[in-house]
Short mmCIF file of C-alpha atoms in Angstrom, two decimals:
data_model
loop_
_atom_site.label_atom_id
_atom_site.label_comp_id
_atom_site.label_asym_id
_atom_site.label_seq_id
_atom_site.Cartn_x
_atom_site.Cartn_y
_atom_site.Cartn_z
CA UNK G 271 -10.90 58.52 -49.48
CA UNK G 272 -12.64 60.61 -46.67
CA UNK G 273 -11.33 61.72 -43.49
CA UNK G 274 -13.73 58.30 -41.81
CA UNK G 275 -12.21 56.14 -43.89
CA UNK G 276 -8.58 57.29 -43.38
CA UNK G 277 -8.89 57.18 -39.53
CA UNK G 278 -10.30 53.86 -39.58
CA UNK G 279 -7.48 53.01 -41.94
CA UNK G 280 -5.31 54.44 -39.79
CA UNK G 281 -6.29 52.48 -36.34
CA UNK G 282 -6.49 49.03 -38.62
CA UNK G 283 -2.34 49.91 -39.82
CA UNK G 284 -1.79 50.39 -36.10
CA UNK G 285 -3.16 47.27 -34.58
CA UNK G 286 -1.24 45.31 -37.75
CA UNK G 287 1.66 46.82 -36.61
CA UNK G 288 1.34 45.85 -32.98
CA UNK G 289 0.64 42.52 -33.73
CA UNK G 290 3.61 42.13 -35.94
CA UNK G 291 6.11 44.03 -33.52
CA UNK G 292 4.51 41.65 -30.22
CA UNK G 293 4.68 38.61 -32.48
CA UNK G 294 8.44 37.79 -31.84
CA UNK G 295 7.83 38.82 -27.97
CA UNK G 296 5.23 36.24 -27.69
CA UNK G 297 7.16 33.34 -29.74
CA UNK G 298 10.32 34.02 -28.62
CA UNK G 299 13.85 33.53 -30.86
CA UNK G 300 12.59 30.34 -31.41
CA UNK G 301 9.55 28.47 -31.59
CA UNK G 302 8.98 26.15 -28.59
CA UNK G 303 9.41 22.49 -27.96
CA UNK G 304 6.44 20.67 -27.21
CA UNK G 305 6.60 17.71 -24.56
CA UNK G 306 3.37 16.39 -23.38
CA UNK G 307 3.75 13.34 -20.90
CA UNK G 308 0.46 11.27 -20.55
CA UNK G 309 0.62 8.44 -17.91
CA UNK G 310 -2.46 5.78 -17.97
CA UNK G 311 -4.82 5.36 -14.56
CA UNK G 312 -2.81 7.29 -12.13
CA UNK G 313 -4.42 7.74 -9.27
CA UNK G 314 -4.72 11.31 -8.01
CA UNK G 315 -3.36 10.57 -4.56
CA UNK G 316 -0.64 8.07 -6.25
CA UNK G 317 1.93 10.72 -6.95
CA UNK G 318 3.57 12.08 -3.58
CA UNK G 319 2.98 16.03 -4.60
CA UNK G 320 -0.09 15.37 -2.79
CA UNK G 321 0.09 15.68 0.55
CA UNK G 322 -2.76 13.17 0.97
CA UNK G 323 -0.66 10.31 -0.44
CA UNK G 324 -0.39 7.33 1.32
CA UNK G 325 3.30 6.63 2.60
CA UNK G 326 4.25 3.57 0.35
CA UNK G 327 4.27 6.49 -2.84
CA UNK G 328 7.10 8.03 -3.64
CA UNK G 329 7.33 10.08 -7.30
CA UNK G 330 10.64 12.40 -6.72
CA UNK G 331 10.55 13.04 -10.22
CA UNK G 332 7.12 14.05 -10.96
CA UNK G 333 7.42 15.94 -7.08
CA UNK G 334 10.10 18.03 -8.68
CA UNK G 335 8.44 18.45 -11.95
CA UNK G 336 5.44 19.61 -10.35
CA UNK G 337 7.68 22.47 -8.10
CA UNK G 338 9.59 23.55 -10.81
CA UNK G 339 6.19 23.96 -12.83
CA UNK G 340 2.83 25.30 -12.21
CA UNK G 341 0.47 22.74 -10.33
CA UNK G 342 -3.14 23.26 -11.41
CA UNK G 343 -4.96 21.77 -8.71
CA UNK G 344 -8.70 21.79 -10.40
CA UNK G 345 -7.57 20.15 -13.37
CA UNK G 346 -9.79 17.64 -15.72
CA UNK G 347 -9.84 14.97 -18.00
CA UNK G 348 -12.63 15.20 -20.90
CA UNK G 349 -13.39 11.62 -20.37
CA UNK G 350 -13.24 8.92 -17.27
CA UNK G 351 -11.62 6.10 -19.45
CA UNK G 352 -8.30 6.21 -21.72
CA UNK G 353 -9.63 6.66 -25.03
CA UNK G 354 -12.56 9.17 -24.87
CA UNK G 355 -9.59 11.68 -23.11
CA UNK G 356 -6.91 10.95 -26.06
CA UNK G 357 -9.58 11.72 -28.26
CA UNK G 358 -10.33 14.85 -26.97
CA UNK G 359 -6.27 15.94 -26.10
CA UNK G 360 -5.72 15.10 -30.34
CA UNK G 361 -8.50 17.13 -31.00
CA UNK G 362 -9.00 19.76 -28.73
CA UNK G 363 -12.78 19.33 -28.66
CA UNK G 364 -14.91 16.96 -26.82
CA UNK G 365 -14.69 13.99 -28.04
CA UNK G 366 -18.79 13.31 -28.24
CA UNK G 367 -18.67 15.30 -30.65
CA UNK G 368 -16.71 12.58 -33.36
CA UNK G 369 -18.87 9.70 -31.42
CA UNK G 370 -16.59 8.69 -28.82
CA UNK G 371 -17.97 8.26 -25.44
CA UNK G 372 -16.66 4.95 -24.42
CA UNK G 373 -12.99 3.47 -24.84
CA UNK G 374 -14.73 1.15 -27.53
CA UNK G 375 -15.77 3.83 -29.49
CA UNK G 376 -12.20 5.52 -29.47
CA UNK G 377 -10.58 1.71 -29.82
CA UNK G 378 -12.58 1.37 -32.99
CA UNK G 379 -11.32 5.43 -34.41
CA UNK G 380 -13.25 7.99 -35.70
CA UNK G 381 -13.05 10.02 -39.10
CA UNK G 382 -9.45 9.69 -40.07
CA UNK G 383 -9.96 12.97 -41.95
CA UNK G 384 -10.28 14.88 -39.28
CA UNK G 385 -6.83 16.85 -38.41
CA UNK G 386 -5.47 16.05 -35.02
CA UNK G 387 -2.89 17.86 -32.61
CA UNK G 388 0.27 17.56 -35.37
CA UNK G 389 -1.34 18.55 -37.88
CA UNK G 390 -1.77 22.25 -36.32
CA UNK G 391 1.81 22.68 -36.01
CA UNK G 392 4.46 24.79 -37.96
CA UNK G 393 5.78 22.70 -40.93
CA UNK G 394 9.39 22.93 -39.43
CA UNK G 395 8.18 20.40 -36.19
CA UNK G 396 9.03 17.20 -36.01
CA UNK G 397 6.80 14.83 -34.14
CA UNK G 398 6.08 11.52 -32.63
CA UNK G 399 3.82 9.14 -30.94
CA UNK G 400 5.06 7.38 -28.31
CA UNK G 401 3.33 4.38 -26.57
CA UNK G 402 -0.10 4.09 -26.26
CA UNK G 403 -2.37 5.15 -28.96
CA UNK G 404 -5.96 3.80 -28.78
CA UNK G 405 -7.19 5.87 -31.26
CA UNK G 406 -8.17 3.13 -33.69
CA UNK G 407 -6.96 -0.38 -34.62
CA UNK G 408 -4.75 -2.00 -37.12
CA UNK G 409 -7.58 -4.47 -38.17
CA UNK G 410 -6.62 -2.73 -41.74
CA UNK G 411 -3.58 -3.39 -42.07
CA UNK G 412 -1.54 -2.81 -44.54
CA UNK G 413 -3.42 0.42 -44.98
CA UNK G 414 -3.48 1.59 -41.22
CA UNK G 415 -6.04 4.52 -42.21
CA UNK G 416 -6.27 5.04 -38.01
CA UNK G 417 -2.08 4.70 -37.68
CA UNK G 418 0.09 7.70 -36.22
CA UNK G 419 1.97 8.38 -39.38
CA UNK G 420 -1.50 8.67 -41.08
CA UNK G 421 -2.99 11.18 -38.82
CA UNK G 422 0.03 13.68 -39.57
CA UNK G 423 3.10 12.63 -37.15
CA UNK G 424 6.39 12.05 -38.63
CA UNK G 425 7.48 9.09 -36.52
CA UNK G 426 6.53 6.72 -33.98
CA UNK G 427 7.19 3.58 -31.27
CA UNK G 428 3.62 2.44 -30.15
CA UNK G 429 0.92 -0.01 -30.29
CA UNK G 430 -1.73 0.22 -31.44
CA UNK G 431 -4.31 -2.32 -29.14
CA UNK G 432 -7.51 -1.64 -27.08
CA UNK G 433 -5.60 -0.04 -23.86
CA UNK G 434 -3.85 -3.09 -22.44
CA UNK G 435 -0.40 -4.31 -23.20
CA UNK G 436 2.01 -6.79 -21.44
CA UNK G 437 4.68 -4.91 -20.22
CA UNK G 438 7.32 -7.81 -20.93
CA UNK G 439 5.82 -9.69 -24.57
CA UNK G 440 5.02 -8.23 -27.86
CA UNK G 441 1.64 -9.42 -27.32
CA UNK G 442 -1.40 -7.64 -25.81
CA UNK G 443 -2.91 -8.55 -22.82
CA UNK G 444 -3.23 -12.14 -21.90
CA UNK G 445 -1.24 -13.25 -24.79
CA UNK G 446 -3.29 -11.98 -27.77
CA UNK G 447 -1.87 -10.58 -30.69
CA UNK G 448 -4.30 -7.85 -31.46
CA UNK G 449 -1.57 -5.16 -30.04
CA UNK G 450 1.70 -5.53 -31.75
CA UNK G 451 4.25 -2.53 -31.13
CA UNK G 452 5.14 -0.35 -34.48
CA UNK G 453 8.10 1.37 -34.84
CA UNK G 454 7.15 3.69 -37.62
CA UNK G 455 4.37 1.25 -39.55
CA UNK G 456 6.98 -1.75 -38.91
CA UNK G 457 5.91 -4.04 -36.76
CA UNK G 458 8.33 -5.70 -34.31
CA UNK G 459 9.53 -8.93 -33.96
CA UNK G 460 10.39 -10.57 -30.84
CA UNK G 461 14.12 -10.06 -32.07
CA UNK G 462 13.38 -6.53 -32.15
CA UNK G 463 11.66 -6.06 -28.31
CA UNK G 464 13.64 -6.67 -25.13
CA UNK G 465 12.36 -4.84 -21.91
CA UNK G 466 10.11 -3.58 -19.72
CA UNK G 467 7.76 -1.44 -21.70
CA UNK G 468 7.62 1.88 -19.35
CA UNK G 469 11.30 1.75 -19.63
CA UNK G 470 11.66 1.34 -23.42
CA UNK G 471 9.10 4.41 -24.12
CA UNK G 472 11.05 6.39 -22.39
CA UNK G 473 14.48 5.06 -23.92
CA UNK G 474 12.63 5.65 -27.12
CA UNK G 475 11.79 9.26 -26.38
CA UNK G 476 15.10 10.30 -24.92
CA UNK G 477 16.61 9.18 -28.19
CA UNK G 478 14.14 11.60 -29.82
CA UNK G 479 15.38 14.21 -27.69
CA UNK G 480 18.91 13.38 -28.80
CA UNK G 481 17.88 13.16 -32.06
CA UNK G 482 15.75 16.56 -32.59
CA UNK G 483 17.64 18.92 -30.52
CA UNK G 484 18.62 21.11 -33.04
CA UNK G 485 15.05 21.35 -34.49
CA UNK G 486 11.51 22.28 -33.04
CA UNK G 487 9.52 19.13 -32.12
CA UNK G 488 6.72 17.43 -30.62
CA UNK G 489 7.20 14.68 -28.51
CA UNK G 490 3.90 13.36 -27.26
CA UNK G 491 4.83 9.84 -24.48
CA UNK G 492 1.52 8.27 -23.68
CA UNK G 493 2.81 5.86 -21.08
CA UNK G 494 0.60 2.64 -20.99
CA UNK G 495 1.28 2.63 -16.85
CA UNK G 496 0.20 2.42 -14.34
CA UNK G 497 -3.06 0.90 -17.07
CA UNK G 498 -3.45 -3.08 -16.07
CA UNK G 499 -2.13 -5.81 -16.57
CA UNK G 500 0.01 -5.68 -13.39
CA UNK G 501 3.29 -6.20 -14.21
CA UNK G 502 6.82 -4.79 -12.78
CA UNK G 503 10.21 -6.60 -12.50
CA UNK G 504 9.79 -9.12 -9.50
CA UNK G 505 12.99 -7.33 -7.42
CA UNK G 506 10.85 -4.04 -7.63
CA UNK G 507 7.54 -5.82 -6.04
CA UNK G 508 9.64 -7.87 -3.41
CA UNK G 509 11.27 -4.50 -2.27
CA UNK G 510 7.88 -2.64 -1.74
CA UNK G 511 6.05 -5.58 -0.09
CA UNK G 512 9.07 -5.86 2.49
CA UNK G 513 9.14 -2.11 2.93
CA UNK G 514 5.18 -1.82 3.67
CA UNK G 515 3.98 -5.27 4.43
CA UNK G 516 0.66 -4.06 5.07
CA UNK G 517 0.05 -3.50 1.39
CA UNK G 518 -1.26 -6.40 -0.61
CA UNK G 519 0.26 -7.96 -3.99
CA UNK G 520 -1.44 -5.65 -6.24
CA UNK G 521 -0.86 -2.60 -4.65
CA UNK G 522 3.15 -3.36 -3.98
CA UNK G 523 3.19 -4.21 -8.31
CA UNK G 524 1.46 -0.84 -8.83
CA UNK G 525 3.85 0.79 -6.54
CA UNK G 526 6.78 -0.65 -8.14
CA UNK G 527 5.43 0.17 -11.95
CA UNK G 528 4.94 3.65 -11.07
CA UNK G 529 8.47 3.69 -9.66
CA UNK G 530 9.40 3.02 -13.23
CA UNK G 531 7.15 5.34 -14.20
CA UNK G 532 8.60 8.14 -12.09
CA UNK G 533 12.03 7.11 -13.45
CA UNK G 534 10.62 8.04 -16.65
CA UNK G 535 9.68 11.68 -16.21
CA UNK G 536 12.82 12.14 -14.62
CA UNK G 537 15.04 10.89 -17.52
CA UNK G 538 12.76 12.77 -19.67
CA UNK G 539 13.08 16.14 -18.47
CA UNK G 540 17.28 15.46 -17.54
CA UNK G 541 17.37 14.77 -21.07
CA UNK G 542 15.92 18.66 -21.62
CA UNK G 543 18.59 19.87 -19.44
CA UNK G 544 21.13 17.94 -20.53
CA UNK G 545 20.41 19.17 -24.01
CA UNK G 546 20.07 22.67 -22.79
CA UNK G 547 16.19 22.67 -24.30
CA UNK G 548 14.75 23.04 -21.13
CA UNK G 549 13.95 26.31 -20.97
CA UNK G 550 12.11 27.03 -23.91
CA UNK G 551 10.10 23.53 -24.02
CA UNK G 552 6.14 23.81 -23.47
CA UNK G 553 6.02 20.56 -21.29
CA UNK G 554 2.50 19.37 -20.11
CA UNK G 555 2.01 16.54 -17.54
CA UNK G 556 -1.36 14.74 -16.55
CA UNK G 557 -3.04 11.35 -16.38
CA UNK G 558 -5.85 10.05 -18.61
CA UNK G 559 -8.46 9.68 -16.02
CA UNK G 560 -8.92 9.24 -12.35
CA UNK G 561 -7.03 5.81 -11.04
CA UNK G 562 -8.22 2.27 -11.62
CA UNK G 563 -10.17 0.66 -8.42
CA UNK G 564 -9.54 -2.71 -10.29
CA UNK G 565 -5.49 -1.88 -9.42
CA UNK G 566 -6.23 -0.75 -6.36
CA UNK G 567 -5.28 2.77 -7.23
CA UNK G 568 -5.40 5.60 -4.25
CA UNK G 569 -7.65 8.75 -5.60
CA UNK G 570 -7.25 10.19 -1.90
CA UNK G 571 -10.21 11.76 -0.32
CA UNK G 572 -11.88 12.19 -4.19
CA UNK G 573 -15.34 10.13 -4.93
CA UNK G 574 -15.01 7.45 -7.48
CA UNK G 575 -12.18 5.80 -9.59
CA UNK G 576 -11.74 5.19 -13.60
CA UNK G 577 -15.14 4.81 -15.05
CA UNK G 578 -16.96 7.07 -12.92
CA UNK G 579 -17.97 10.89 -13.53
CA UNK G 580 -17.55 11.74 -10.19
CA UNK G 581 -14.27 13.50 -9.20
CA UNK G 582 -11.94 10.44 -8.63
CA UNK G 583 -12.87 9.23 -12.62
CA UNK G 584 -12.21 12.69 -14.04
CA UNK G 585 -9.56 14.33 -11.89
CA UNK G 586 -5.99 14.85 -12.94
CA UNK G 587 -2.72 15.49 -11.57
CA UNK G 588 -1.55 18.42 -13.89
CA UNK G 589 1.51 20.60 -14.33
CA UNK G 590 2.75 23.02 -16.91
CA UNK G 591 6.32 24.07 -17.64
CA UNK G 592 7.56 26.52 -19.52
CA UNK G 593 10.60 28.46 -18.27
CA UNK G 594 10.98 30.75 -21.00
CA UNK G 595 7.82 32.20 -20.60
CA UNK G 596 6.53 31.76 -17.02
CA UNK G 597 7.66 31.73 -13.50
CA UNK G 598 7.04 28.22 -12.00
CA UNK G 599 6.78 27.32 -8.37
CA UNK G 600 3.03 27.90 -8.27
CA UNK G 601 -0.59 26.40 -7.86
CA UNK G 602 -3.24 27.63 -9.54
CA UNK G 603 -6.80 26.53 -8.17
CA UNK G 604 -8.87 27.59 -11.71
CA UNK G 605 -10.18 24.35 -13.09
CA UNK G 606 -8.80 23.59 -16.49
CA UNK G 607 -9.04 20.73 -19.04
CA UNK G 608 -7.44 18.36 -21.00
CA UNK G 609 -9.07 19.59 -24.49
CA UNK G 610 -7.09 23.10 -23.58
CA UNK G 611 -3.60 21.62 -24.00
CA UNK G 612 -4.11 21.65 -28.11
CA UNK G 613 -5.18 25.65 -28.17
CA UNK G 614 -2.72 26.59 -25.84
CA UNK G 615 -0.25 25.14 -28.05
CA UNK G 616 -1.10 26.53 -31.09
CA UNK G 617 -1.60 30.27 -28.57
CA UNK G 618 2.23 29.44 -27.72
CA UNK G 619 3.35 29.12 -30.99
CA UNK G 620 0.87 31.65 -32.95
CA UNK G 621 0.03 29.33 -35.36
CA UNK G 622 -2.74 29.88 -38.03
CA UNK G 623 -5.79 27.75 -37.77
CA UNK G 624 -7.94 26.75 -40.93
CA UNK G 625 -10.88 29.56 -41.77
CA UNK G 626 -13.41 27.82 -39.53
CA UNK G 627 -11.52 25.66 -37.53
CA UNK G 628 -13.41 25.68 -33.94
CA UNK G 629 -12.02 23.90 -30.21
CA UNK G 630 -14.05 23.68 -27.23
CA UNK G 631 -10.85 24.05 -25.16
CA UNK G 632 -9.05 26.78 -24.72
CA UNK G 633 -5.57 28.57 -24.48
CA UNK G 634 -4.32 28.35 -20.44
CA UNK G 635 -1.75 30.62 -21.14
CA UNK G 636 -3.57 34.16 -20.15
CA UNK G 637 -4.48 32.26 -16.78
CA UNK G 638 -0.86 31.38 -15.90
CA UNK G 639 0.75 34.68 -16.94
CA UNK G 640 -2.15 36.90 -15.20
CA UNK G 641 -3.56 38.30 -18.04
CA UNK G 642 -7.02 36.68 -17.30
CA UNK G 643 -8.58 35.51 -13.85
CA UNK G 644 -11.25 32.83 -15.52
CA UNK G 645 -11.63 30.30 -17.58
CA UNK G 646 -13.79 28.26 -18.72
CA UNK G 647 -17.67 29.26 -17.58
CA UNK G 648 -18.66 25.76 -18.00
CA UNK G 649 -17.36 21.91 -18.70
CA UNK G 650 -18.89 19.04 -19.80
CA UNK G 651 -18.80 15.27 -18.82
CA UNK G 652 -20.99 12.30 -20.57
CA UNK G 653 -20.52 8.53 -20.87
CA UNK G 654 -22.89 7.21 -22.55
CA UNK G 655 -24.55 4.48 -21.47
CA UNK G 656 -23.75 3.82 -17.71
CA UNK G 657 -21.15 1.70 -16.75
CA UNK G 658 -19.83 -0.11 -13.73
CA UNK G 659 -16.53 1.62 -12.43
CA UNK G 660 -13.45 0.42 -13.35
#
């Protein structure tokens, strides 16, 4: 071996060596919990961390999540309707690349051989899927080829329709039975379903919580609100329309479902404290797309609504937490994406990724501890065909 050879030897041993001795730094004692909290057609003005919220909104929950976190205040959905954005979270691409452009396309699945956000993880998580999925149907059931517990979860409480569900019947939307809830690949029988929906996904993730603590997990809760139909417990909608009578029927039911919303994220992240898991849980909070005009959702002083490419269609309310790791309390203005949440996980916990695995998004961690000032150079939007706004 020549003197070239050894030196280059030399300077490979050393960066080995710094990797393995940084490793621990980066990961911690242990590996993170990872919470991501999806809610369905929020408007961007319809949580009250915006100044530009219009008084009937109140979200003291989210409000606190968002100062105890970091706020990113250029933040993006990959797509301007439900599915086309799951699509792209699971697989940390854009989603036109699997065919998915519409929230048919990602209603009807794509290639359920393609590995998706659990399947990334360290074989000691545990995960589940809670609430909405619309990421393929049960039209093959038994077999469920496009189910959660096929596409590398360990457990689940969701259904498995178009987008819509009723918020107080098993059935979907207008009484069909095309979107029955699973638990696991069971599904449930009116026996088995009591509730308001927003309120029994988030029972059924604080049980998780309960459940998991002593373990690392993933808990992803894809709330179905404030998504139509409008629905909220009648002493909820009375109580907004007599506090703001100027608002009209729809607008006091949306109010009053993303009360229960808010109630929600609250119990979620209380149920992290209370657990003492708080501080070392990766939590990520954003909507699917910009808010419905349909449910007369406020976007504030944004263009557009769901269904549109302008801001208001694409524009999330986002905020990361992770205690452990970074100081919270901030906003950070550099636009980010929803197809980064999937490599910043897998940055946070240093997994491995398959020998010519590739993701369009990309890890948000250097942004948020200062070890980088930019971020993505470019983003990408397309529908499809045009279509009306939602």
């Amino acid at each position: 071996m020549n003197a070239k050879t050894r030196k280059i030897r030399r300077k490979q041993w050393k960066c080995i060596l710094g990797i393995v001795m940084i490793a621990p730094l980066l990961r911690g004692a242990e590996p993170p919990n990872i919470v991501i909290i999806l809610t369905d057609d929020q408007g961007y003005a319809d949580i009250s961390f915006n100044p530009d919220h219009p008084e009937e909104v109140a979200t003291p929950h989210m409000d606190e999540l968002a100062r105890e976190g970091v706020f990113f205040s250029q933040a993006y959905t990959s797509g301007h309707v439900c599915s086309p954005t799951r699509a792209g979270l699971m697989l940390g691409r854009y989603q036109q690349r699997v065919g998915v452009y519409t929230a048919g396309d990602g209603g009807r699945g794509f290639d359920p051989k393609l590995p998706i956000f659990p399947s990334f993880l360290p074989h000691e998580y545990t995960s589940t899927a809670i609430g909405k999925w619309h990421l393929g149907l049960d039209d093959d059931y038994p077999q469920l080829k496009w189910h959660a517990l096929n596409r590398g979860f360990s457990e689940c409480y969701k259904f498995m329709g178009r987008g819509g569900h009723d918020y107080f019947k098993l059935q979907g939307v207008n009484g069909s039975d095309y979107a029955p809830v699973y638990r696991n690949k069971k599904r449930l029988t009116d026996n088995e379903y009591k509730g308001y929906m927003t309120t029994r996904l988030t029972e059924e993730a604080v049980d998780f919580i309960g459940r998991e603590k002593a373990n690392p997990f993933f808990l992803y809760l894809a709330y179905n609100a404030v998504h139509a139909p409008a629905q909220a417990p009648r002493e909820d909608i009375e109580r907004y329309k007599a506090e703001f009578p100027g608002i009209s029927e729809k607008r006091a039911t949306l109010m009053a479902m993303l009360y229960h919303l808010d109630l929600g994220v609250g119990a979620v992240v209380k149920k992290l404290k209370d657990e003492n898991l708080w501080q070392n849980t990766l939590l990520f909070f954003l909507t699917d797309n910009g808010g419905s005009k349909a449910m007369e959702a406020n976007n504030g002083s944004l263009r557009g609504f769901k269904g549109s490419l302008h801001e208001g269609g694409i524009r999330t309310p986002w905020i990361i937490s992770w205690p452990e790791k970074f100081k919270g309390g901030r906003t950070i203005n550099t636009p980010v994406s929803s197809i980064d949440i999937l490599p910043t996980v897998i940055d946070a916990t240093s997994i491995m990724v398959p020998e010519g695995t590739q993701f369009d998004g990309k890890s948000i961690l250097p942004l948020i501890t200062g070890q980088s000032g930019s971020h993505h150079t470019n983003m990408f939007w397309n529908s499809g065909p045009p279509k009306e706004e939602w």
